[in-house]
Amino acid sequence: MPSRNRCTALVLASAALVLTLPRSLPADEPIPPARPFEPMVYQARRAKLMKALGGGIAVLYARGEEDADGYRQDADFYYLTGLNDAGAVLVLSPEERAFKERLFLKPRDPDDERWTGVRPDIGDSLRRTTGIERISRTSALGGSMMGLLQTTGTLYLISDPGGPDSPDRPEMELYGKLSSKLPGVSIKNRTDLLPALRSVKEPRELDYMEKAIAATVSAQHAAAQAIRPGVEENWVAGLIDLEFKRGGAVRPGFPPIVGSGRNSTILHYPEHNQTIAAGSLVVVDIGSDYGHYSADITRTYPADGHFTPEQRKVYDVVLRAQQTCMDMIKPGVYFDDVHRKAEEIIRAAGYRDYFIHGLGHFVGLDVHDSGLYRKPLQAGMVVTIEPGIYIPEKSLGVRIEDEVLVTQNGHRLLTAALPRDPDAVERMMRKE
Ligand code: GLY
Ligand code: MN
Ligand code: MN
């Protein structure tokens, strides 16, 4: 990869080339993508979880999803292993004497891998990256479980992405089969443990989250510079993607939202198939994924670079609600109370019926991250604060979303590098 100086020299050497380059091409070298953490990080997390379980057996299936950017591991599994392989199974058995952690990988298929990519082999390299000594194929899972159940009769459910009645829970299918063979076995729910662990971020996680935020801030700047009447929403989305990649993100943390005019009032508008019209607002809700950690930042831009008086009036209400809610964030506070404060402010301004979603959420490995909303906030948690007012009949939607870290004494605004004040947003859009 050429150094920045060499890049600069090459560009300066060809004035003609410079003149024909679109403004959006990268001027700086891209940041390399993240690596998984050291194996001891995942080991320590598993040890904490096992200590909290105190005994029994917990099985966790990897149920990530394939999308346009490839396989993305499910967050609970990634949090405990750093492994991005589909079809893997983790078994934790805290009471076992020698091997408390076992990993099972689905069989390799050379023909399949010629189409979809090479999967990890079982060997020392995988033992080193996961820190797990006992690795075998999923065909051995049933036999291993029968062996482990000779010393304990408790099976713990530890991950519950689909809710208690979700049908696609392979753990419950396995547990059902095992308990029908071994009648003394009991199944217990400890799906509270991983949210409690995952929601309090380690410093290394915050480092990755801040890198995801930095790429997202750059992408918001690129969007602000590109937005004007006549530009396609889709073009803005493309520029955002380029900035994500330049910032070391291999993919977005969630499908980007670039909604103009009426689309600014559609909360998760995915299509990006409209042309930005004069006088409209554009809601840009985006987050890059750096090392599996997602950012989540929304800004609302006036297409012409200036808010109309009515747009600014609504913007000011949303900003005031956001700032008041942010000011409340500190350890011990209940998120519900913060949400209620936003409702109160928006109601007093006359827009209560146009605030139709929750105030925010935990953010981390998942954009809507694991966490216990009914418990008070703790230092180390990261939440979004994202009030919005959406008036479809006026094609007027405003959302402002930022990420806040709960600290020992209060909070820190992680997304402070990106302006929120309406005058500053207008300045950011000026092509000067
Ligand atoms: N980007 C989805 C959300 O803000 O929750
Ligand atoms: Mn959000
Ligand atoms: Mn968002």
XYZ file of C-alpha atoms and ligand atoms in Angstrom:
439
model
C 0.000 0.000 0.000
C 1.529 3.386 -0.919
C 2.344 5.756 1.913
C 0.375 8.965 2.310
C 3.339 11.040 1.090
C 3.688 8.929 -1.983
C -0.024 9.240 -2.628
C 0.194 13.006 -2.298
C 3.189 13.158 -4.647
C 1.424 11.057 -7.239
C -1.683 13.184 -7.085
C 0.262 16.441 -7.290
C 2.266 15.085 -10.219
C -0.840 14.890 -12.326
C -2.926 18.034 -12.165
C -5.140 16.734 -14.954
C -5.890 13.624 -12.945
C -6.689 15.700 -9.874
C -9.184 17.745 -11.862
C -11.013 14.669 -13.083
C -11.151 12.918 -9.677
C -14.536 13.053 -7.960
C -14.344 14.803 -4.568
C -15.304 11.612 -2.845
C -12.253 9.460 -3.622
C -10.197 8.615 -0.540
C -7.548 11.225 0.221
C -6.121 9.343 3.214
C -4.955 5.823 3.549
C -7.648 3.467 4.779
C -7.416 2.192 8.355
C -6.875 -1.592 8.454
C -9.794 -3.665 9.714
C -9.780 -4.923 13.305
C -8.507 -8.272 14.498
C -10.274 -10.410 17.118
C -8.922 -9.870 20.627
C -6.311 -12.137 22.223
C -7.660 -15.580 23.199
C -7.363 -14.809 26.912
C -10.060 -12.140 26.477
C -12.597 -14.756 25.389
C -11.290 -17.192 28.003
C -11.844 -14.623 30.746
C -15.392 -13.956 29.552
C -16.204 -17.680 29.529
C -14.678 -18.030 32.993
C -16.897 -15.212 34.317
C -19.978 -16.790 32.796
C -19.095 -20.218 34.208
C -18.484 -18.736 37.641
C -21.935 -17.139 37.540
C -23.509 -20.443 36.439
C -21.688 -22.289 39.197
C -22.276 -25.717 37.641
C -24.390 -27.595 35.123
C -23.881 -27.448 31.362
C -24.567 -24.585 28.961
C -24.749 -25.135 25.209
C -24.570 -22.238 22.776
C -25.152 -22.626 19.041
C -23.634 -20.094 16.626
C -26.560 -18.734 14.705
C -25.137 -15.885 12.750
C -26.558 -14.826 9.427
C -25.284 -14.632 5.893
C -25.808 -11.278 4.215
C -24.316 -9.380 1.288
C -21.088 -8.891 3.268
C -20.696 -12.584 4.176
C -21.319 -14.515 7.380
C -21.779 -12.428 10.497
C -21.508 -14.366 13.709
C -24.234 -13.977 16.298
C -23.080 -11.648 19.018
C -23.345 -13.959 22.057
C -21.247 -16.584 20.328
C -18.710 -14.051 19.084
C -18.459 -12.469 22.533
C -17.479 -15.813 24.050
C -15.239 -17.189 21.288
C -14.105 -14.550 18.751
C -14.952 -17.194 16.145
C -16.797 -16.272 12.954
C -17.542 -19.829 11.747
C -21.148 -20.818 10.951
C -22.679 -23.902 12.564
C -20.286 -24.083 15.539
C -21.405 -25.088 19.040
C -19.857 -24.079 22.374
C -20.342 -26.238 25.459
C -19.438 -24.946 28.911
C -19.412 -27.302 31.885
C -18.033 -25.473 34.933
C -18.040 -28.546 37.172
C -15.899 -30.664 34.856
C -12.441 -31.303 36.233
C -10.242 -31.200 33.119
C -12.101 -29.715 30.122
C -14.672 -27.092 31.062
C -14.914 -25.702 27.524
C -15.570 -27.595 24.324
C -16.038 -26.361 20.801
C -17.736 -28.350 18.050
C -17.406 -27.326 14.410
C -19.647 -28.434 11.596
C -17.919 -30.866 9.202
C -15.741 -29.446 6.458
C -16.951 -29.893 2.901
C -14.268 -29.308 0.246
C -16.813 -29.065 -2.582
C -18.940 -26.572 -0.701
C -15.881 -24.556 0.322
C -14.916 -24.059 -3.348
C -18.079 -21.957 -3.573
C -18.297 -20.276 -0.209
C -14.735 -20.060 1.131
C -12.328 -22.093 3.221
C -13.412 -22.880 6.789
C -11.074 -23.396 9.741
C -9.508 -26.777 10.346
C -9.302 -28.342 13.774
C -5.768 -27.867 15.006
C -3.399 -25.838 17.114
C -4.026 -22.631 15.218
C -7.719 -22.734 16.140
C -6.874 -23.742 19.712
C -4.627 -20.690 19.915
C -7.170 -18.220 18.532
C -10.096 -19.429 20.652
C -8.154 -20.543 23.734
C -10.259 -23.741 23.712
C -8.337 -26.994 24.017
C -11.096 -29.474 23.255
C -12.315 -29.019 19.656
C -14.157 -31.653 17.617
C -16.887 -31.999 14.993
C -20.603 -31.493 15.677
C -21.156 -35.215 14.969
C -19.548 -35.822 18.396
C -21.824 -33.385 20.265
C -24.572 -35.827 21.337
C -22.078 -38.371 22.698
C -20.156 -35.684 24.584
C -23.325 -34.364 26.169
C -24.336 -37.813 27.373
C -20.887 -38.142 28.954
C -21.046 -34.726 30.627
C -24.531 -35.437 31.983
C -23.121 -38.257 34.079
C -21.799 -35.700 36.571
C -24.521 -33.024 36.453
C -28.239 -33.000 35.775
C -28.717 -29.324 34.908
C -28.822 -27.814 31.437
C -28.722 -24.030 31.240
C -30.213 -21.914 28.498
C -27.900 -18.883 28.273
C -28.807 -17.183 24.991
C -32.266 -16.204 23.944
C -32.247 -13.999 20.871
C -35.739 -14.955 19.754
C -37.486 -14.707 23.135
C -38.666 -17.625 25.271
C -41.158 -18.973 22.727
C -38.967 -18.667 19.670
C -39.153 -21.897 17.661
C -35.650 -21.645 16.195
C -33.765 -22.525 19.342
C -31.470 -25.445 18.614
C -30.365 -25.569 22.270
C -33.926 -26.346 23.358
C -34.259 -29.032 20.709
C -31.046 -30.671 21.948
C -32.061 -30.246 25.607
C -35.465 -31.802 24.826
C -33.849 -34.846 23.260
C -31.398 -35.249 26.133
C -34.012 -34.914 28.851
C -36.247 -37.480 27.145
C -33.341 -39.944 27.306
C -32.269 -38.968 30.839
C -35.420 -38.253 32.877
C -33.596 -36.672 35.860
C -32.272 -33.775 33.765
C -33.649 -30.270 34.411
C -33.519 -27.240 32.123
C -32.971 -23.816 33.678
C -33.087 -20.343 32.212
C -30.067 -18.105 32.833
C -30.516 -15.805 29.868
C -29.951 -12.877 32.219
C -26.199 -13.534 32.508
C -24.892 -12.669 29.048
C -26.823 -9.369 28.798
C -25.391 -8.346 32.197
C -21.848 -9.165 31.034
C -22.116 -7.801 27.499
C -23.715 -4.506 28.440
C -20.754 -3.396 30.587
C -18.049 -2.695 28.049
C -14.368 -3.536 28.513
C -11.860 -0.791 27.584
C -10.825 -2.784 24.496
C -14.446 -2.922 23.377
C -14.796 0.823 23.865
C -11.680 1.280 21.729
C -13.305 -0.646 18.852
C -16.601 1.166 19.392
C -14.825 4.514 19.170
C -13.230 3.421 15.885
C -16.663 2.444 14.563
C -17.878 5.878 15.674
C -14.942 7.668 13.984
C -15.716 5.979 10.644
C -19.383 6.871 11.095
C -18.602 10.502 11.906
C -16.538 10.706 8.682
C -19.432 9.148 6.802
C -21.854 11.734 8.243
C -19.494 14.487 7.062
C -19.419 12.936 3.581
C -23.228 12.759 3.592
C -23.544 16.378 4.765
C -21.259 17.523 1.967
C -23.068 15.525 -0.704
C -26.689 16.301 0.205
C -28.373 18.894 -1.983
C -31.504 18.996 -4.155
C -31.235 16.652 -7.152
C -28.847 14.162 -5.534
C -29.977 10.529 -5.236
C -30.403 9.077 -1.732
C -28.578 6.051 -3.076
C -25.502 8.096 -4.006
C -25.319 9.442 -0.465
C -25.568 5.848 0.827
C -22.682 4.864 -1.475
C -20.444 7.654 -0.156
C -21.249 6.534 3.381
C -20.145 3.000 2.561
C -16.849 4.247 1.151
C -16.141 6.211 4.339
C -16.944 3.141 6.445
C -14.414 1.079 4.486
C -11.827 3.843 4.712
C -12.322 3.825 8.483
C -11.518 0.094 8.750
C -15.122 -1.118 8.839
C -15.687 -4.208 6.740
C -19.445 -3.763 6.730
C -22.190 -1.560 8.131
C -23.495 -2.499 11.580
C -27.053 -2.312 10.157
C -28.598 -1.326 6.821
C -28.000 2.415 6.364
C -30.987 4.757 6.403
C -30.898 7.777 4.081
C -34.457 9.076 3.918
C -35.463 12.364 2.310
C -38.814 14.178 2.314
C -41.612 11.766 3.203
C -38.972 9.050 3.726
C -37.552 11.054 6.627
C -40.678 10.005 8.544
C -40.174 6.261 7.900
C -38.131 4.949 10.798
C -36.173 2.178 9.095
C -36.459 3.355 5.482
C -34.289 0.923 3.511
C -34.817 1.702 -0.168
C -32.805 4.825 -1.024
C -34.581 5.143 -4.355
C -35.685 8.792 -4.242
C -34.084 11.961 -5.493
C -33.552 14.557 -2.760
C -36.008 17.410 -3.311
C -35.523 21.120 -2.572
C -36.922 22.138 0.807
C -36.896 18.597 2.208
C -35.169 17.126 5.245
C -32.836 14.121 4.994
C -32.526 11.720 7.931
C -29.200 9.866 7.836
C -29.106 7.033 10.415
C -25.931 5.011 9.994
C -23.310 2.980 11.862
C -20.172 1.241 10.699
C -19.040 -2.101 12.102
C -15.456 -2.122 13.350
C -14.282 -5.503 14.636
C -17.927 -6.626 15.024
C -18.829 -3.501 17.083
C -21.479 -1.230 15.637
C -21.877 2.510 15.826
C -25.296 4.182 15.561
C -25.536 7.905 14.788
C -28.363 9.892 13.216
C -28.301 13.410 11.857
C -31.009 15.294 10.022
C -29.952 17.643 7.231
C -31.899 20.294 5.297
C -31.534 19.522 1.583
C -30.735 23.140 0.720
C -28.225 23.612 3.527
C -30.626 25.742 5.617
C -33.519 24.669 7.846
C -36.847 26.369 7.156
C -38.367 28.044 10.258
C -40.793 25.132 10.746
C -38.039 22.514 10.329
C -35.842 24.361 12.780
C -38.662 24.609 15.303
C -39.114 20.821 15.259
C -35.333 20.274 15.229
C -34.942 22.459 18.317
C -37.550 20.433 20.231
C -35.811 17.150 19.362
C -32.405 18.569 20.287
C -33.706 19.919 23.590
C -35.266 16.544 24.423
C -32.018 14.796 23.500
C -29.814 17.136 25.527
C -32.064 16.949 28.598
C -32.092 13.147 28.418
C -28.330 12.950 27.952
C -27.829 15.172 30.986
C -29.725 12.597 33.076
C -27.404 9.689 32.216
C -25.397 8.392 35.157
C -25.110 5.161 37.160
C -28.316 4.207 38.988
C -30.696 5.910 36.541
C -33.468 3.832 34.933
C -33.686 4.150 31.154
C -37.509 4.201 31.372
C -37.322 7.429 33.362
C -35.091 8.986 30.719
C -37.544 7.927 28.027
C -40.410 9.491 29.986
C -38.514 12.782 30.181
C -38.236 12.849 26.370
C -41.980 12.220 26.066
C -42.679 15.011 28.540
C -40.631 17.567 26.588
C -42.036 16.524 23.225
C -45.596 16.534 24.617
C -45.170 20.038 26.038
C -44.091 21.211 22.574
C -47.258 19.713 21.053
C -45.690 16.830 19.131
C -46.339 13.806 21.408
C -48.223 11.840 18.727
C -45.252 12.168 16.402
C -42.691 10.553 18.731
C -43.416 6.905 18.049
C -40.396 4.885 19.159
C -38.247 4.183 22.191
C -35.703 6.777 23.254
C -32.721 4.522 22.709
C -31.006 1.211 23.320
C -27.783 -0.459 24.339
C -25.225 -0.572 21.559
C -22.178 -2.808 21.081
C -21.646 -6.054 19.176
C -25.248 -5.682 18.032
C -26.601 -2.301 17.092
C -29.550 -3.103 19.366
C -27.301 -4.701 21.917
C -27.874 -7.065 24.760
C -28.725 -5.449 28.083
C -31.230 -5.480 30.928
C -33.490 -2.480 30.397
C -35.354 -2.918 33.678
C -32.192 -2.591 35.753
C -30.486 0.722 36.525
C -27.656 1.943 34.305
C -24.097 1.084 35.345
C -20.711 2.583 34.523
C -19.331 1.034 31.330
C -22.678 0.765 29.549
C -23.195 2.521 26.220
C -26.655 3.666 25.170
C -28.071 5.675 22.303
C -30.238 8.707 22.973
C -32.350 9.237 19.876
C -35.579 11.179 20.168
C -37.421 11.955 16.951
C -40.499 13.728 15.642
C -42.077 12.405 12.443
C -44.956 14.260 10.766
C -45.875 12.258 7.627
C -48.536 14.717 6.443
C -45.830 17.381 6.259
C -43.086 15.002 5.013
C -41.118 16.300 7.974
C -39.028 13.878 10.017
C -36.267 14.783 12.477
C -34.162 12.335 14.482
C -30.936 13.099 16.337
C -29.063 10.098 17.701
C -25.866 9.941 19.715
C -24.014 7.377 21.825
C -23.365 7.982 25.490
C -21.009 6.032 27.766
C -22.114 5.783 31.395
C -19.110 6.714 33.574
C -18.537 6.482 37.341
C -19.665 10.077 37.830
C -22.018 10.664 34.948
C -21.521 10.118 31.260
C -19.315 10.862 28.267
C -20.714 11.682 24.837
C -18.812 9.297 22.549
C -20.111 10.950 19.400
C -19.184 14.509 20.413
C -17.036 14.981 17.269
C -20.167 15.325 15.138
C -22.108 18.624 15.426
C -25.741 18.573 16.555
C -26.447 22.264 16.925
C -28.535 23.341 13.879
C -26.181 26.222 12.950
C -23.211 23.853 13.115
C -25.075 21.279 10.992
C -25.701 23.971 8.364
C -22.004 24.951 8.454
C -21.018 21.322 8.015
C -23.050 21.194 4.808
C -21.456 24.215 3.178
C -19.183 23.220 0.343
C -16.437 25.661 1.282
N -30.380 2.536 13.446
C -31.400 1.886 14.143
C -31.654 2.575 15.388
O -31.326 3.723 15.522
O -32.105 2.014 16.338
Mn -30.368 3.513 17.437
Mn -29.798 4.597 14.429
